[in-house]
PDB file of C-alpha atoms in Angstrom:
ATOM      1  CA  UNK A   1     103.683  65.547 168.139  1.00 43.00           C
ATOM      2  CA  UNK A   2     103.741  64.724 164.427  1.00 49.00           C
ATOM      3  CA  UNK A   3     101.505  62.220 162.697  1.00 50.00           C
ATOM      4  CA  UNK A   4     104.676  60.251 161.999  1.00 51.00           C
ATOM      5  CA  UNK A   5     105.031  59.400 165.675  1.00 47.00           C
ATOM      6  CA  UNK A   6     101.644  57.667 165.650  1.00 48.00           C
ATOM      7  CA  UNK A   7     102.630  55.245 162.880  1.00 52.00           C
ATOM      8  CA  UNK A   8     104.476  52.232 164.198  1.00 51.00           C
ATOM      9  CA  UNK A   9     106.167  50.077 161.591  1.00 50.00           C
ATOM     10  CA  UNK A  10     107.713  46.711 162.332  1.00 52.00           C
ATOM     11  CA  UNK A  11     110.841  46.510 160.137  1.00 51.00           C
ATOM     12  CA  UNK A  12     110.517  42.741 159.668  1.00 63.00           C
ATOM     13  CA  UNK A  13     106.864  42.988 158.641  1.00 83.00           C
ATOM     14  CA  UNK A  14     107.173  45.868 156.176  1.00 91.00           C
ATOM     15  CA  UNK A  15     109.439  46.760 153.281  1.00 92.00           C
ATOM     16  CA  UNK A  16     108.918  49.975 151.311  1.00 93.00           C
ATOM     17  CA  UNK A  17     107.938  49.347 147.707  1.00 92.00           C
ATOM     18  CA  UNK A  18     107.700  51.351 144.508  1.00 91.00           C
ATOM     19  CA  UNK A  19     103.975  50.519 144.366  1.00 93.00           C
ATOM     20  CA  UNK A  20     103.122  53.049 147.067  1.00 95.00           C
ATOM     21  CA  UNK A  21     103.486  56.836 147.155  1.00 95.00           C
ATOM     22  CA  UNK A  22     107.111  57.871 147.683  1.00 96.00           C
ATOM     23  CA  UNK A  23     107.991  58.844 151.261  1.00 96.00           C
ATOM     24  CA  UNK A  24     104.496  58.330 152.600  1.00 96.00           C
ATOM     25  CA  UNK A  25     104.006  58.164 156.389  1.00 95.00           C
ATOM     26  CA  UNK A  26     104.651  54.441 156.482  1.00 95.00           C
ATOM     27  CA  UNK A  27     107.938  54.708 154.581  1.00 96.00           C
ATOM     28  CA  UNK A  28     109.085  57.646 156.695  1.00 97.00           C
ATOM     29  CA  UNK A  29     108.264  55.745 159.888  1.00 96.00           C
ATOM     30  CA  UNK A  30     110.110  52.700 158.540  1.00 97.00           C
ATOM     31  CA  UNK A  31     113.292  54.655 157.778  1.00 97.00           C
ATOM     32  CA  UNK A  32     113.041  56.584 161.043  1.00 97.00           C
ATOM     33  CA  UNK A  33     112.894  53.286 162.942  1.00 96.00           C
ATOM     34  CA  UNK A  34     115.759  51.853 160.932  1.00 96.00           C
ATOM     35  CA  UNK A  35     117.952  54.908 161.562  1.00 98.00           C
ATOM     36  CA  UNK A  36     117.056  55.068 165.259  1.00 97.00           C
ATOM     37  CA  UNK A  37     117.802  51.360 165.767  1.00 97.00           C
ATOM     38  CA  UNK A  38     121.135  51.764 163.943  1.00 96.00           C
ATOM     39  CA  UNK A  39     122.083  54.716 166.129  1.00 97.00           C
ATOM     40  CA  UNK A  40     121.093  52.844 169.298  1.00 96.00           C
ATOM     41  CA  UNK A  41     123.249  49.865 168.263  1.00 94.00           C
ATOM     42  CA  UNK A  42     126.257  52.109 167.660  1.00 93.00           C
ATOM     43  CA  UNK A  43     125.815  53.858 171.012  1.00 92.00           C
ATOM     44  CA  UNK A  44     125.484  50.514 172.814  1.00 89.00           C
ATOM     45  CA  UNK A  45     128.693  49.275 171.162  1.00 86.00           C
ATOM     46  CA  UNK A  46     130.551  52.453 172.062  1.00 83.00           C
ATOM     47  CA  UNK A  47     129.592  52.093 175.724  1.00 80.00           C
ATOM     48  CA  UNK A  48     131.094  48.613 175.622  1.00 77.00           C
ATOM     49  CA  UNK A  49     134.270  50.044 174.135  1.00 74.00           C
ATOM     50  CA  UNK A  50     134.640  52.538 176.981  1.00 70.00           C
ATOM     51  CA  UNK A  51     134.245  49.739 179.523  1.00 71.00           C
ATOM     52  CA  UNK A  52     136.789  47.559 177.683  1.00 70.00           C
ATOM     53  CA  UNK A  53     139.323  50.375 177.354  1.00 67.00           C
ATOM     54  CA  UNK A  54     139.059  51.154 181.067  1.00 66.00           C
ATOM     55  CA  UNK A  55     139.451  47.478 181.939  1.00 63.00           C
ATOM     56  CA  UNK A  56     142.519  47.087 179.713  1.00 64.00           C
ATOM     57  CA  UNK A  57     144.661  49.767 181.300  1.00 62.00           C
ATOM     58  CA  UNK A  58     146.987  47.082 182.602  1.00 65.00           C
ATOM     59  CA  UNK A  59     150.686  47.405 181.909  1.00 71.00           C
ATOM     60  CA  UNK A  60     152.029  44.450 179.925  1.00 70.00           C
ATOM     61  CA  UNK A  61     155.598  43.512 180.859  1.00 78.00           C
ATOM     62  CA  UNK A  62     156.183  41.916 177.463  1.00 80.00           C
ATOM     63  CA  UNK A  63     156.843  44.464 174.692  1.00 81.00           C
ATOM     64  CA  UNK A  64     155.041  42.375 172.065  1.00 83.00           C
ATOM     65  CA  UNK A  65     151.937  42.084 174.277  1.00 78.00           C
ATOM     66  CA  UNK A  66     152.031  45.804 174.973  1.00 77.00           C
ATOM     67  CA  UNK A  67     152.379  46.633 171.258  1.00 82.00           C
ATOM     68  CA  UNK A  68     149.535  44.296 170.374  1.00 81.00           C
ATOM     69  CA  UNK A  69     147.327  45.841 173.054  1.00 78.00           C
ATOM     70  CA  UNK A  70     148.139  49.374 171.862  1.00 81.00           C
ATOM     71  CA  UNK A  71     147.445  48.391 168.262  1.00 84.00           C
ATOM     72  CA  UNK A  72     144.065  46.907 169.233  1.00 81.00           C
ATOM     73  CA  UNK A  73     143.214  50.033 171.225  1.00 82.00           C
ATOM     74  CA  UNK A  74     144.137  52.337 168.334  1.00 86.00           C
ATOM     75  CA  UNK A  75     142.014  50.296 165.926  1.00 86.00           C
ATOM     76  CA  UNK A  76     139.083  50.404 168.332  1.00 84.00           C
ATOM     77  CA  UNK A  77     139.391  54.171 168.716  1.00 84.00           C
ATOM     78  CA  UNK A  78     139.530  54.689 164.930  1.00 89.00           C
ATOM     79  CA  UNK A  79     136.423  52.559 164.560  1.00 87.00           C
ATOM     80  CA  UNK A  80     134.629  54.596 167.227  1.00 86.00           C
ATOM     81  CA  UNK A  81     135.641  57.828 165.495  1.00 89.00           C
ATOM     82  CA  UNK A  82     134.134  56.585 162.230  1.00 92.00           C
ATOM     83  CA  UNK A  83     130.991  55.614 164.103  1.00 92.00           C
ATOM     84  CA  UNK A  84     130.836  59.059 165.733  1.00 92.00           C
ATOM     85  CA  UNK A  85     130.803  60.581 162.253  1.00 95.00           C
ATOM     86  CA  UNK A  86     128.142  58.072 161.211  1.00 96.00           C
ATOM     87  CA  UNK A  87     125.958  59.098 164.156  1.00 96.00           C
ATOM     88  CA  UNK A  88     126.041  62.702 162.954  1.00 96.00           C
ATOM     89  CA  UNK A  89     124.936  61.503 159.487  1.00 97.00           C
ATOM     90  CA  UNK A  90     122.137  59.486 161.095  1.00 98.00           C
ATOM     91  CA  UNK A  91     121.059  62.565 163.083  1.00 98.00           C
ATOM     92  CA  UNK A  92     121.045  64.612 159.849  1.00 98.00           C
ATOM     93  CA  UNK A  93     118.881  61.956 158.167  1.00 98.00           C
ATOM     94  CA  UNK A  94     116.457  61.999 161.116  1.00 98.00           C
ATOM     95  CA  UNK A  95     116.249  65.803 160.808  1.00 98.00           C
ATOM     96  CA  UNK A  96     115.487  65.438 157.094  1.00 97.00           C
ATOM     97  CA  UNK A  97     112.674  63.017 157.956  1.00 98.00           C
ATOM     98  CA  UNK A  98     111.207  65.621 160.307  1.00 97.00           C
ATOM     99  CA  UNK A  99     111.483  68.491 157.807  1.00 97.00           C
ATOM    100  CA  UNK A 100     110.154  66.446 154.887  1.00 96.00           C
ATOM    101  CA  UNK A 101     113.290  66.439 152.723  1.00 97.00           C
ATOM    102  CA  UNK A 102     114.344  62.834 153.462  1.00 98.00           C
ATOM    103  CA  UNK A 103     114.580  60.589 150.435  1.00 97.00           C
ATOM    104  CA  UNK A 104     115.165  63.387 147.942  1.00 98.00           C
ATOM    105  CA  UNK A 105     118.515  64.130 146.296  1.00 97.00           C
ATOM    106  CA  UNK A 106     120.149  67.283 147.675  1.00 96.00           C
ATOM    107  CA  UNK A 107     121.569  68.075 144.244  1.00 96.00           C
ATOM    108  CA  UNK A 108     118.647  67.377 141.886  1.00 95.00           C
ATOM    109  CA  UNK A 109     115.598  67.228 144.160  1.00 96.00           C
ATOM    110  CA  UNK A 110     114.639  63.923 142.554  1.00 96.00           C
ATOM    111  CA  UNK A 111     113.651  60.921 144.699  1.00 97.00           C
ATOM    112  CA  UNK A 112     116.512  58.664 145.793  1.00 97.00           C
ATOM    113  CA  UNK A 113     115.663  55.053 144.938  1.00 96.00           C
ATOM    114  CA  UNK A 114     114.219  52.942 147.746  1.00 97.00           C
ATOM    115  CA  UNK A 115     116.903  50.328 147.106  1.00 95.00           C
ATOM    116  CA  UNK A 116     119.634  52.891 147.717  1.00 97.00           C
ATOM    117  CA  UNK A 117     117.924  54.168 150.868  1.00 97.00           C
ATOM    118  CA  UNK A 118     117.464  50.609 152.107  1.00 96.00           C
ATOM    119  CA  UNK A 119     121.180  49.918 151.614  1.00 96.00           C
ATOM    120  CA  UNK A 120     122.358  53.348 152.798  1.00 97.00           C
ATOM    121  CA  UNK A 121     119.645  55.123 154.817  1.00 97.00           C
ATOM    122  CA  UNK A 122     121.860  58.191 155.285  1.00 97.00           C
ATOM    123  CA  UNK A 123     122.182  58.781 151.522  1.00 97.00           C
ATOM    124  CA  UNK A 124     121.672  62.387 150.454  1.00 97.00           C
ATOM    125  CA  UNK A 125     122.363  61.966 146.734  1.00 97.00           C
ATOM    126  CA  UNK A 126     120.804  59.765 144.082  1.00 96.00           C
ATOM    127  CA  UNK A 127     123.057  57.168 142.486  1.00 95.00           C
ATOM    128  CA  UNK A 128     123.527  59.366 139.408  1.00 95.00           C
ATOM    129  CA  UNK A 129     124.357  62.483 141.436  1.00 95.00           C
ATOM    130  CA  UNK A 130     126.753  60.462 143.633  1.00 95.00           C
ATOM    131  CA  UNK A 131     128.538  59.137 140.552  1.00 94.00           C
ATOM    132  CA  UNK A 132     128.902  62.683 139.152  1.00 94.00           C
ATOM    133  CA  UNK A 133     130.205  63.862 142.526  1.00 92.00           C
ATOM    134  CA  UNK A 134     132.778  61.047 142.654  1.00 93.00           C
ATOM    135  CA  UNK A 135     133.910  61.719 139.063  1.00 91.00           C
ATOM    136  CA  UNK A 136     134.436  65.423 139.854  1.00 90.00           C
ATOM    137  CA  UNK A 137     136.283  64.475 143.042  1.00 88.00           C
ATOM    138  CA  UNK A 138     138.570  62.117 141.101  1.00 86.00           C
ATOM    139  CA  UNK A 139     139.325  64.760 138.468  1.00 84.00           C
ATOM    140  CA  UNK A 140     140.175  67.421 141.059  1.00 77.00           C
ATOM    141  CA  UNK A 141     142.216  65.010 143.145  1.00 69.00           C
ATOM    142  CA  UNK A 142     144.462  64.294 140.155  1.00 59.00           C
ATOM    143  CA  UNK A 143     145.381  68.009 139.851  1.00 52.00           C
TER     144      UNK A 143
END
């Protein structure tokens, strides 16, 4: 078991700051907890969706009711698909925590700001690298 597992960080009691060493054990444990809680919430919601979809298999005699029900179901399934993709990003971030690369830009190797990681814990690029990536994407999309 890693030393990281022995550090327990209460999210409400601790916020990473620039005054401490970047990606120290406490910060890593904080982000690991944040990512794990986020993943657990998504999985709990998706279980509720499965139950709701099974319960709503009724056939509506009214066409408008049926269309509304189908539209709601399609929206729910699209949301779940987005969340499935998010879970894979969360799993990738958890792997990066374990291998020691979490918090560092994949493109430049520089630290990603704590503010960015707080807002988007699955971030793999610094703000500057993300902006460059989006500019290149926009240029190539226009072709």
